[in-house]
PDB file of C-alpha atoms in Angstrom:
ATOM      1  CA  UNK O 161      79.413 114.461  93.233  1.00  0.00           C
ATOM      2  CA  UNK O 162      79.925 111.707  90.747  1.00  0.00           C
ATOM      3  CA  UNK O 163      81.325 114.378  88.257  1.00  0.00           C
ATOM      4  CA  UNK O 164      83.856 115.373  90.757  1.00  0.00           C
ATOM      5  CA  UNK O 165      84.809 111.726  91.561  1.00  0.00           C
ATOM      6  CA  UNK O 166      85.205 111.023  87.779  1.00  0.00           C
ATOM      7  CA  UNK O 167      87.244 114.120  87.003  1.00  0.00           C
ATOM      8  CA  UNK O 168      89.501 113.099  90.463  1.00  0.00           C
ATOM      9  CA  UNK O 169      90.153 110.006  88.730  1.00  0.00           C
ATOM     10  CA  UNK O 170      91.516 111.778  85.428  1.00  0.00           C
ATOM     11  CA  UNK O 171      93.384 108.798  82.741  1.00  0.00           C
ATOM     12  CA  UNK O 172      96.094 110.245  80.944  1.00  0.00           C
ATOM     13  CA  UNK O 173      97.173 108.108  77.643  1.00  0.00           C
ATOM     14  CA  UNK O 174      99.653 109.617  75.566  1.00  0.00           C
ATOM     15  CA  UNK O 175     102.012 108.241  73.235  1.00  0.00           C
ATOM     16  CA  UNK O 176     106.303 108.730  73.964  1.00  0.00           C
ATOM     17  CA  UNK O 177     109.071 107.647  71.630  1.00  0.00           C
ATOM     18  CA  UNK O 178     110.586 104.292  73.131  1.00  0.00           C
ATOM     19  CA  UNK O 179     114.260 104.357  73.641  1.00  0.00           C
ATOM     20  CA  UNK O 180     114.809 101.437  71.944  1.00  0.00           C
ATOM     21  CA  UNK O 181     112.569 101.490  68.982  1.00  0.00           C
ATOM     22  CA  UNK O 182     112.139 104.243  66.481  1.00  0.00           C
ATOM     23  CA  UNK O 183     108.009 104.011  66.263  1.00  0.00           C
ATOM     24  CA  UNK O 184     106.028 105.626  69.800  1.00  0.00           C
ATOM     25  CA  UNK O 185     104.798 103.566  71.901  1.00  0.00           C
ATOM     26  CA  UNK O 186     101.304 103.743  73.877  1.00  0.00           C
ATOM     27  CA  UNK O 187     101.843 104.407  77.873  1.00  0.00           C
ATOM     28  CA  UNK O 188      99.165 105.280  80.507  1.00  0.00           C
ATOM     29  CA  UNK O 189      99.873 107.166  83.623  1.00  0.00           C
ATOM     30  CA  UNK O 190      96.269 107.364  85.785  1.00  0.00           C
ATOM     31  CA  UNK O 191      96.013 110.028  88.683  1.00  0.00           C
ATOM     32  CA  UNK O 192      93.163 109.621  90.937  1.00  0.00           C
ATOM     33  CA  UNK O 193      91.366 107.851  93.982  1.00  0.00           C
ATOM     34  CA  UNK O 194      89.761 104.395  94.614  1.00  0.00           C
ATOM     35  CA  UNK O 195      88.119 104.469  91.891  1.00  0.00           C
ATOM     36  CA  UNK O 196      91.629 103.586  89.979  1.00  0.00           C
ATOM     37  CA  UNK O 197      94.135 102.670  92.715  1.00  0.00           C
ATOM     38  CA  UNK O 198      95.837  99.467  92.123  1.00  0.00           C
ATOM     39  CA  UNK O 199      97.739  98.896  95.223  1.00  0.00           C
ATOM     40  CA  UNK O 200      99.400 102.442  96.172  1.00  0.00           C
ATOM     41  CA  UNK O 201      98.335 102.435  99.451  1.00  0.00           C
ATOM     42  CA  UNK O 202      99.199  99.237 100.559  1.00  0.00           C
ATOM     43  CA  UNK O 203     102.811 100.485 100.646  1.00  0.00           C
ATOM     44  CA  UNK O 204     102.002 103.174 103.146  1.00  0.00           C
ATOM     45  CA  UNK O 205     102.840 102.037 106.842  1.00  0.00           C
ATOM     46  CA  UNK O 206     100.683 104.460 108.400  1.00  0.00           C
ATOM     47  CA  UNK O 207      97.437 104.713 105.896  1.00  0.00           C
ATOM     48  CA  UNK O 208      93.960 103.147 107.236  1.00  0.00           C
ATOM     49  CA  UNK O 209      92.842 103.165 103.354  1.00  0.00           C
ATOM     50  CA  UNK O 210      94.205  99.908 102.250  1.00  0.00           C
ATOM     51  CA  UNK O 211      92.741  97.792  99.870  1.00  0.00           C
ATOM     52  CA  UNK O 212      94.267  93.871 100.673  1.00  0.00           C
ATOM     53  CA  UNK O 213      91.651  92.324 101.921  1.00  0.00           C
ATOM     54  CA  UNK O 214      90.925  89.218 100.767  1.00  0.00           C
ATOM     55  CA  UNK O 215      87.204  89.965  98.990  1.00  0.00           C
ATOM     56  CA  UNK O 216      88.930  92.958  97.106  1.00  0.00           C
ATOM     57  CA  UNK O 217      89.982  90.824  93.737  1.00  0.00           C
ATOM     58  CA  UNK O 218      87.881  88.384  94.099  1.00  0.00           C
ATOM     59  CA  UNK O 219      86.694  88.802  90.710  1.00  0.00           C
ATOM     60  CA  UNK O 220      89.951  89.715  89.237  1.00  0.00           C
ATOM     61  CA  UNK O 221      92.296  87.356  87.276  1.00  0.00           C
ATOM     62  CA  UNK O 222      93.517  84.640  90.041  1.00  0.00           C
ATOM     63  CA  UNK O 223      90.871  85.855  92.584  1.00  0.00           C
ATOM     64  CA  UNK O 224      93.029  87.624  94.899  1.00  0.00           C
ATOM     65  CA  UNK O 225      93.311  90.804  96.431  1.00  0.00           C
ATOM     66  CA  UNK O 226      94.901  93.142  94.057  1.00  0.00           C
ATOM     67  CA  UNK O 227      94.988  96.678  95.542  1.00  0.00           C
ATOM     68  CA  UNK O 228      91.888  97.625  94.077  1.00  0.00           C
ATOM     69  CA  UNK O 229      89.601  99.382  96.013  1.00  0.00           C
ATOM     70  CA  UNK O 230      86.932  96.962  93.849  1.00  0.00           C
ATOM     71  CA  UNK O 231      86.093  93.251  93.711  1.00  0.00           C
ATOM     72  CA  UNK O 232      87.741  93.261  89.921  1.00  0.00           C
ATOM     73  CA  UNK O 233      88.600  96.088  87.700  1.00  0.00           C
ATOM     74  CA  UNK O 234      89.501  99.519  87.812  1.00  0.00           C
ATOM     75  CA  UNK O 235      88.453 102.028  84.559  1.00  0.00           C
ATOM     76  CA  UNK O 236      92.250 102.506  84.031  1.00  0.00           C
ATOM     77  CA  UNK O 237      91.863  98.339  84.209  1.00  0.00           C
ATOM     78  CA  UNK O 238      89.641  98.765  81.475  1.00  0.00           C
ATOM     79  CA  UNK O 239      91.188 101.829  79.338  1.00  0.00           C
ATOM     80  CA  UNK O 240      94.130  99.805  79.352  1.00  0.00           C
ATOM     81  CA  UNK O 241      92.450  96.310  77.990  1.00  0.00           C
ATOM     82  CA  UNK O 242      91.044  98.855  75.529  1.00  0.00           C
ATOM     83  CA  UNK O 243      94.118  99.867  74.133  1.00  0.00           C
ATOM     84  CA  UNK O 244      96.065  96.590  74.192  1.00  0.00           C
ATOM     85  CA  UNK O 245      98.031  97.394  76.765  1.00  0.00           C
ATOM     86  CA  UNK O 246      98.644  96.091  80.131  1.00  0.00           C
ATOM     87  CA  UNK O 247      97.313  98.212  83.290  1.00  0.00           C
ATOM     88  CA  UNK O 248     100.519 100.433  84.488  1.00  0.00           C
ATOM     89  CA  UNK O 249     101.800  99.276  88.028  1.00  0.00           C
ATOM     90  CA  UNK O 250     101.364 100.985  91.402  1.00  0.00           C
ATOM     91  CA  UNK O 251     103.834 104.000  91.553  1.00  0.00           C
ATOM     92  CA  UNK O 252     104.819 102.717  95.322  1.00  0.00           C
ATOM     93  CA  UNK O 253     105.796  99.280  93.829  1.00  0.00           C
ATOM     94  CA  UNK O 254     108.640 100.730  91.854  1.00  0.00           C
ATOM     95  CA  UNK O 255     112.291 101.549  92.312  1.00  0.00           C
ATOM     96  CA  UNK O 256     114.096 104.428  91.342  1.00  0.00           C
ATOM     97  CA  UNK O 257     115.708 102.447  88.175  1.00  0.00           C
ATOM     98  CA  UNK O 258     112.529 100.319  87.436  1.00  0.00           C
ATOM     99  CA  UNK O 259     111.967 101.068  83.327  1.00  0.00           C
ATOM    100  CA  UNK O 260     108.189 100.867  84.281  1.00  0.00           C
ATOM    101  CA  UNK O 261     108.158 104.683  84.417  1.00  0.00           C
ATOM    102  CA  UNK O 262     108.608 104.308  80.349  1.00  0.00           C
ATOM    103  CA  UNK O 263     106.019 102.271  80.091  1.00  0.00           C
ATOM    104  CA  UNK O 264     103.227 103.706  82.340  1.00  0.00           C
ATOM    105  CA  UNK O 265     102.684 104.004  86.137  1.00  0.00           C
ATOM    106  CA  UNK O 266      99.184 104.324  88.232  1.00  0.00           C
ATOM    107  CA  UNK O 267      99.625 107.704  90.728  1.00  0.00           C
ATOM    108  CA  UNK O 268      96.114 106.965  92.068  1.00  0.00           C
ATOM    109  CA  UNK O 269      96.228 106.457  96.022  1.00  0.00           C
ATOM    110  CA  UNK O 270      92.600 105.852  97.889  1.00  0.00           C
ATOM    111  CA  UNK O 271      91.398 108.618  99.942  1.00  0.00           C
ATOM    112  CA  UNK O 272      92.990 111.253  97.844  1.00  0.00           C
ATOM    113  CA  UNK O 273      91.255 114.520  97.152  1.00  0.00           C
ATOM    114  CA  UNK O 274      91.909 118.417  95.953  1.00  0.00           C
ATOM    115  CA  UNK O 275      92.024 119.327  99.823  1.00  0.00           C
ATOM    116  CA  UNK O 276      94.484 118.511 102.568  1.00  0.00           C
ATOM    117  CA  UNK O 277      91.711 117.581 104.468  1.00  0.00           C
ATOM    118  CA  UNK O 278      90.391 114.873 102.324  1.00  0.00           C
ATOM    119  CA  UNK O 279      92.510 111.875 103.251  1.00  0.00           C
ATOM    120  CA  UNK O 280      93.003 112.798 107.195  1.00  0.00           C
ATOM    121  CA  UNK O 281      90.730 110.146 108.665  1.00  0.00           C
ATOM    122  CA  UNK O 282      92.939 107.285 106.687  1.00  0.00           C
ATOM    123  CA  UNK O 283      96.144 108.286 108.161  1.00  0.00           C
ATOM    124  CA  UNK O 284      97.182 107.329 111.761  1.00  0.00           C
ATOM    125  CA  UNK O 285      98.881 110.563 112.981  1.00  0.00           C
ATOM    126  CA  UNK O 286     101.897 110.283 115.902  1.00  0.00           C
ATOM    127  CA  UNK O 287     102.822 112.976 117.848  1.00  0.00           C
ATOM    128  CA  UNK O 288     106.342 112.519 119.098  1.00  0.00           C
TER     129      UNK O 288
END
């Protein structure tokens, strides 16, 4: 089970040419679950999975809640530290023009899973 968790929450580092610069650059795009969301899911209206409560951060840098499904950091946190660069920003967070996607972006979303039935009990469903 913890295999499957880990392999859910997959890091992908790879390094892409920066428009402005001739030398690559180091990015990180992370796909996975709680175990690397970083706020995601607190853009969704409708999601029960949310993460902004205030004892999730409380160990992260300026104590509050983050959109971590943890009390401080995530692996991609970590991976990122690691590499000397800074931990990608929540997909949701972005707009279409935002540069960010050059730089990195965190996919992860809490309650996410291989089937369509994984994430149904963190959803409120209205039938119209």
């Amino acid at each position: 089970m913890v295999i499957l968790r880990l392999a859910l929450a997959a890091v992908i580092s790879g390094y892409v040419a920066a428009q402005s610069a001739s030398a690559p650059s180091l990015v990180t795009y992370i796909f996975g679950d709680s175990l690397t969301e970083v706020g995601n899911n607190n853009y969704l209206q409708y999601s029960l999975a949310r993460s902004d409560f205030p004892w999730y951060g409380i160990d992260f840098s300026g104590g509050k809640a983050t959109g971590r499904f943890t009390n401080g950091r995530t692996i991609g946190d970590i991976i990122s530290t690691k590499l000397g660069i800074a931990s990608p920003p929540p997909y949701l967070s972005l707009s279409q023009n935002d540069d960010a996607f050059l730089s990195g972006i965190n996919y992860a979303s809490g309650g996410a899973g291989i089937l369509n039935e994984t994430g149904l009990y963190f959803v409120i469903l209205f039938k119209g």
